[in-house]
Structure formats: structure tokens, C-alpha cells
Short mmCIF file of C-alpha atoms in Angstrom, two decimals:
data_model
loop_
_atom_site.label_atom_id
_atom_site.label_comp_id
_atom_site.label_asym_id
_atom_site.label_seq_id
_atom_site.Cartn_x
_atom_site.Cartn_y
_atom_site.Cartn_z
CA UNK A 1 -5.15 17.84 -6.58
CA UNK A 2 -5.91 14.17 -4.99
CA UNK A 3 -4.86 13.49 -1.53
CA UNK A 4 -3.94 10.21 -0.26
CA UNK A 5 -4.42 9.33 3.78
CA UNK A 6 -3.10 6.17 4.35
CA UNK A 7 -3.87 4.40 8.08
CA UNK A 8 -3.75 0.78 9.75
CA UNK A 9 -0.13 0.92 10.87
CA UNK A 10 1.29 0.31 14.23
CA UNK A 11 3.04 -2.41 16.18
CA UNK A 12 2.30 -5.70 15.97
CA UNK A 13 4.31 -9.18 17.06
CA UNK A 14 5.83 -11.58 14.82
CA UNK A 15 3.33 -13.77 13.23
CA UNK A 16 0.47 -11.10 13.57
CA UNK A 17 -1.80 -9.46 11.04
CA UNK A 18 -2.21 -5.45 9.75
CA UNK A 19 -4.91 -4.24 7.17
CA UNK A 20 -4.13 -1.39 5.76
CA UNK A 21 -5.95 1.41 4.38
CA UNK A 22 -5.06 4.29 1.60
CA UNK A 23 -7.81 6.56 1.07
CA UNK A 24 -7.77 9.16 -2.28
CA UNK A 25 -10.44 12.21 -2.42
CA UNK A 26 -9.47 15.19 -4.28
CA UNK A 27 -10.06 15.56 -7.99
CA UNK A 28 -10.36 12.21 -9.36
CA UNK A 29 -11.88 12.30 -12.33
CA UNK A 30 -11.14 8.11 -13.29
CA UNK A 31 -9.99 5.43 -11.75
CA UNK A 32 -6.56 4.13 -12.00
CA UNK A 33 -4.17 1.92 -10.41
CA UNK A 34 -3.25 1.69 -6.17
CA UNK A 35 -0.74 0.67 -5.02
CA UNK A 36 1.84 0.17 -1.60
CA UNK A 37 5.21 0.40 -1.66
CA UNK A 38 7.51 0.09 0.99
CA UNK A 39 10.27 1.61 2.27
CA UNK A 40 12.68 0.24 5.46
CA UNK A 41 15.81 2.90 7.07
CA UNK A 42 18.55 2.32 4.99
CA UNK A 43 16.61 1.00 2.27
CA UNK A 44 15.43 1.88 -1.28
CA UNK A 45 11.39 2.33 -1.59
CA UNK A 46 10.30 -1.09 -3.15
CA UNK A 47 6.90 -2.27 -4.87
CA UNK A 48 4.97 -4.26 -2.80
CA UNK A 49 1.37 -4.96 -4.92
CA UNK A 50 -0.66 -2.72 -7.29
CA UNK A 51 -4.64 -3.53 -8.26
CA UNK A 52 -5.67 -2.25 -11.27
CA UNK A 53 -9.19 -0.45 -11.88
CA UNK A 54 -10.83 -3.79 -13.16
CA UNK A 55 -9.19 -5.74 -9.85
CA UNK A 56 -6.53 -7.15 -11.59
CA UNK A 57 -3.56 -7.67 -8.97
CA UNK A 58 0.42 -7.59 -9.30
CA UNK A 59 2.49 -8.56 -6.45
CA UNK A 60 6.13 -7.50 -6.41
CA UNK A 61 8.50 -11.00 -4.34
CA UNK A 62 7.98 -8.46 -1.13
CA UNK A 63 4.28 -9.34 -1.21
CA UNK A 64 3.83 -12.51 -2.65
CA UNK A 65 2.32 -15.19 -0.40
CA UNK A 66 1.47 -12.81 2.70
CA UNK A 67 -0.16 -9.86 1.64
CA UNK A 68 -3.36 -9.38 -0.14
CA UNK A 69 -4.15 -6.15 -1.74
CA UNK A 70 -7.66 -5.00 -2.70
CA UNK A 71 -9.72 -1.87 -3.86
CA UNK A 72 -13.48 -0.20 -3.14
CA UNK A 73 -13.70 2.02 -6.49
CA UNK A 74 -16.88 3.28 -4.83
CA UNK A 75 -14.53 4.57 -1.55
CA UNK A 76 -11.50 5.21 -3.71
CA UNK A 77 -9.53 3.30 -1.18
CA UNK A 78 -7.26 0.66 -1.78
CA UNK A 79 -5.90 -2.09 0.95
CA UNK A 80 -3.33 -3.96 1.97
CA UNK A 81 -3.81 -7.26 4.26
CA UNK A 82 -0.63 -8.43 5.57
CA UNK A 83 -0.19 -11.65 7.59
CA UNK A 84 2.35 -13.83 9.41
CA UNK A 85 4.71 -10.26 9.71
CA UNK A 86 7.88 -10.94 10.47
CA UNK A 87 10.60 -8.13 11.70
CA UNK A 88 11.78 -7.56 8.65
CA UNK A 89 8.54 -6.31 7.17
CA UNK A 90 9.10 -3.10 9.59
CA UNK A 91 8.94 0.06 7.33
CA UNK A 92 7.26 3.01 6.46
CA UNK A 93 4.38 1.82 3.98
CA UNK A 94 3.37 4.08 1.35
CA UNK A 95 0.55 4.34 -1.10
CA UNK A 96 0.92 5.63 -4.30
CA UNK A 97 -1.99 6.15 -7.25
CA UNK A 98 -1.77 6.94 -10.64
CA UNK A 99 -4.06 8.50 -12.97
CA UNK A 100 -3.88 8.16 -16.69
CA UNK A 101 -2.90 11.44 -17.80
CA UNK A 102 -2.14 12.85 -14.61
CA UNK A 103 0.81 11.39 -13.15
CA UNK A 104 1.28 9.99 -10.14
CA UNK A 105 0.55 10.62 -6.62
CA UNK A 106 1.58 9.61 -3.23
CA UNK A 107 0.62 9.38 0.51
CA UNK A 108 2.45 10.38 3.76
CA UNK A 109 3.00 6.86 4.49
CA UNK A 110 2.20 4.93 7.23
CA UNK A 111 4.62 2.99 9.81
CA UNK A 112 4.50 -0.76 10.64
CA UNK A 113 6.57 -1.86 13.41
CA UNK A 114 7.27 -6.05 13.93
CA UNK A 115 8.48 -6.87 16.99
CA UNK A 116 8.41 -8.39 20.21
#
């Protein structure tokens, strides 16, 4: 079994900052790819950014330009800096990881609430 905590959410004003924090421990075995999705009421879940076990980085249009993902292989933790938020970045951020070979796995989520 591998757990995933995320933390880092909360409420912050347009134009502020959030890091973001996803945390695996459990049986892990190998590393594999992180990512945060994101998912708004209303709304389907959407891709934000993955990082791949080497580092390598993918950012879905909901991530590009503002948020920075990153990993600590050492720490199993993967993170997602997000700046200039803006309202509609409110949503319930999730982190998902997936093991070759043994699927995929995801966290509780975490919320992030812009607003003034």
C-alpha cells in the first residue's frame, strides 16, 4: 500500500503564492511519476503538471507559466509552487503517483481557496 498526504493549502489573496506538498511512504519499491491534478465544484479533475523520476517536467495549459512542480526522490515528496493565484485557481488539489507495475495512487487532496 503507499499513502499519499498532501498539505500547503489554505486561503490566500489574488496575486499571492502556495507551495504545495504531497508526501508518499508506504511500499514503494521505485520511483515513478508525481503529479497534481486539480479539481474545482462543478468541474471535471484536470492535469495540472507531472515530474518524472529523472526530473523531467510536463505541464498541462492549467499550469503553464505559474506553477512550478518539483520532486525530493530522497523524501518521496513531490511539489507544487503556484504564484500570481487568481480566483479561479480555487479547488481541491490532488496528488496522484504512479508506479510502474502497480497502478496508480492518489491523495485526499488538499483545498486552495483565492480570494479577497
Amino acid at each position: 500500500q503507499v499513502q499519499l498526504v498532501e498539505s500547503g493549502g489554505g486561503l490566500v489573496q489574488p496575486g499571492g503564492s502556495l507551495r504545495l506538498s504531497c508526501a508518499a511512504s508506504g511500499s514503494i519499491d521505485t520511483l515513478g511519476v508525481m503529479g497534481w491534478y486539480r479539481q474545482a465544484p462543478t468541474k471535471q479533475r484536470e492535469l495540472i503538471a507531472f515530474v518524472t523520476s529523472g526530473g523531467r517536467t510536463n505541464y498541462a495549459d492549467s499550469g503553464k507559466g505559474r506553477f512550478t512542480i518539483s520532486r525530493d526522490n530522497a523524501k518521496n515528496t513531490v511539489y507544487l509552487q503556484m504564484n500570481s493565484l487568481k480566483p479561479e485557481d480555487t479547488a481541491v488539489y490532488v496528488c496522484n503517483f504512479i508506479l510502474p507495475g502497480r497502478g496508480s495512487y492518489w491523495g485526499q487532496g488538499t483545498q486552495v481557496t483565492v480570494s479577497s
